[in-house]
PDB file of C-alpha atoms in Angstrom:
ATOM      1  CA  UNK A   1     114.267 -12.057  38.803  1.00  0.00           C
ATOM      2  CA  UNK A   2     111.002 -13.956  38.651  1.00  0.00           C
ATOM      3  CA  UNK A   3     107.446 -12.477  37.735  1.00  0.00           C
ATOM      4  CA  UNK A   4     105.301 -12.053  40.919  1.00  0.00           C
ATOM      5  CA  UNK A   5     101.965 -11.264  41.423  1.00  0.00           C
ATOM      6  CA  UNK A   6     100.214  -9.726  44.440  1.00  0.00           C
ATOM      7  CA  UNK A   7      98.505 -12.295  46.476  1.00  0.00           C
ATOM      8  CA  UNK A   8      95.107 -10.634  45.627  1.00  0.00           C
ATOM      9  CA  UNK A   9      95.413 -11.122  41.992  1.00  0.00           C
ATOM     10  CA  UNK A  10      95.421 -14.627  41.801  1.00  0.00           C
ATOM     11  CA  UNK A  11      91.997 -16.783  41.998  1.00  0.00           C
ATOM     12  CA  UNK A  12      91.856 -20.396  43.503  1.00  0.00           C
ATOM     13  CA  UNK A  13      89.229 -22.980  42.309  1.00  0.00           C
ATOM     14  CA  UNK A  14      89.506 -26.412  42.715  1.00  0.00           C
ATOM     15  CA  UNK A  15      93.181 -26.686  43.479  1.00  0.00           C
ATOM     16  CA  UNK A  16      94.687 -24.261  41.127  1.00  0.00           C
ATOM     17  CA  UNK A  17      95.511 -20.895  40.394  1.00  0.00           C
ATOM     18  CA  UNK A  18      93.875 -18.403  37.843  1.00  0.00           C
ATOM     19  CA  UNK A  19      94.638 -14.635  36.732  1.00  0.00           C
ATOM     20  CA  UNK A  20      91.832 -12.652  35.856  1.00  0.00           C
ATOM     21  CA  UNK A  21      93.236 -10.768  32.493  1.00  0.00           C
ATOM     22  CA  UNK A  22      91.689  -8.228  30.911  1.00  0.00           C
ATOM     23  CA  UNK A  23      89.847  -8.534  27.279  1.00  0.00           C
ATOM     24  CA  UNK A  24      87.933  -5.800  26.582  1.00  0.00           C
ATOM     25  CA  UNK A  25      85.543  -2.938  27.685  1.00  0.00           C
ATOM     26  CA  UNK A  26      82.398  -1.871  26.469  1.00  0.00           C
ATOM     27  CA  UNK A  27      80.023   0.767  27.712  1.00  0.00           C
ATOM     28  CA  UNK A  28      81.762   0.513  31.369  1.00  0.00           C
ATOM     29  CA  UNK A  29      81.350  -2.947  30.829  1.00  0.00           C
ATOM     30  CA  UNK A  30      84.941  -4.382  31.907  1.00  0.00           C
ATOM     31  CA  UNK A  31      85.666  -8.789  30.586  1.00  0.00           C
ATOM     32  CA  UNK A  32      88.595 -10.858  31.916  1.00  0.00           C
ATOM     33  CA  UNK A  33      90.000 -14.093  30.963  1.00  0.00           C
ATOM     34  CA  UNK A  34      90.444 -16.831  33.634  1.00  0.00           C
ATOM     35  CA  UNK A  35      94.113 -17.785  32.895  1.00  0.00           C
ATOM     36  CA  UNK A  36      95.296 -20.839  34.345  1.00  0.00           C
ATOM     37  CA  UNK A  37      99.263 -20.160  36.388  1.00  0.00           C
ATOM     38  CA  UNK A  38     101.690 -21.462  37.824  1.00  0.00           C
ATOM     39  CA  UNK A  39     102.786 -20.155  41.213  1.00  0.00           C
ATOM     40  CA  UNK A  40     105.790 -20.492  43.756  1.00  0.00           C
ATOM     41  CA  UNK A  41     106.890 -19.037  46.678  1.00  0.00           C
ATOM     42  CA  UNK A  42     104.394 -16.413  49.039  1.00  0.00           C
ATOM     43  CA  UNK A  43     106.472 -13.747  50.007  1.00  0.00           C
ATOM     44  CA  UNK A  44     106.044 -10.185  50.902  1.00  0.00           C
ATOM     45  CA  UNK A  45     102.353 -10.285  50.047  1.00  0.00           C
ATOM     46  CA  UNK A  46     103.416 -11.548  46.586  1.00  0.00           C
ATOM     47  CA  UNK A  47     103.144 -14.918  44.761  1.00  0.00           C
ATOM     48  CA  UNK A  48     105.631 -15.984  42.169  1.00  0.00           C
ATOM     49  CA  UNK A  49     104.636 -17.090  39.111  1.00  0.00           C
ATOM     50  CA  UNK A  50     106.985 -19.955  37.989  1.00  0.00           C
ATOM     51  CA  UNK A  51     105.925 -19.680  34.532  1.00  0.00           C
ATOM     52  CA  UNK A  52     105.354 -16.250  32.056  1.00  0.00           C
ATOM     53  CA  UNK A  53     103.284 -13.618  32.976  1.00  0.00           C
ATOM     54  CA  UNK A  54     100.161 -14.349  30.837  1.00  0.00           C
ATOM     55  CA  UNK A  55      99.575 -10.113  30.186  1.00  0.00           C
ATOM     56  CA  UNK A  56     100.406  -7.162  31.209  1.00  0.00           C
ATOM     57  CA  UNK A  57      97.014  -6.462  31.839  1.00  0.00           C
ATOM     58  CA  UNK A  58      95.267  -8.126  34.712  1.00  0.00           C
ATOM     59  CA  UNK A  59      93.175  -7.537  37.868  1.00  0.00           C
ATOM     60  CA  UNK A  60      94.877  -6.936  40.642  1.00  0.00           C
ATOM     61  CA  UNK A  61      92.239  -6.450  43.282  1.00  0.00           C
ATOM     62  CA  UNK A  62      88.628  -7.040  43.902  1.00  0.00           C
ATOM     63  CA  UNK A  63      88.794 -10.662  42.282  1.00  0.00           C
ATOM     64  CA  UNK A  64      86.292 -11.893  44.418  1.00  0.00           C
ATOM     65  CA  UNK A  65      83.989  -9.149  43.648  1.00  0.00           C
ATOM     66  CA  UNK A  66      83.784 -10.099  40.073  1.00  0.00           C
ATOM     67  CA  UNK A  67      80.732 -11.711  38.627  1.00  0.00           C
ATOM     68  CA  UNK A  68      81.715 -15.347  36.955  1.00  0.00           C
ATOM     69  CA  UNK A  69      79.740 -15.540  33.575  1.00  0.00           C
TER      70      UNK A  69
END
């Protein structure tokens, strides 16, 4: 098997592909890490990740609504 990713998790900018993975929280205050990946195939809703899974800890949804520091 091959690590996959739903389709919302991953960010595009300028022609590639970033996870948003999670650092830290303080006060309610949530911080990510842009995380450059590698992705495959689209199926299902899901993009494969031809390389590791950076963490086990990233955002899965709402990417877009996420303020860029």
């Amino acid at each position: 098997s091959v690590p996959a990713v739903p389709e919302t998790a991953i960010v595009n900018y300028e022609n590639e592909s970033f996870l948003l993975v999670y650092v830290k929280e303080i006060n309610s205050a949530y911080y990510f890490k842009k995380v450059k990946v590698s992705t495959g195939r689209n199926t299902n809703n899901f993009i494969e990740l031809t390389g590791q899974l950076p963490s086990n800890k990233f955002l899965i949804n709402g990417v877009y609504n996420i303020k860029v520091e």
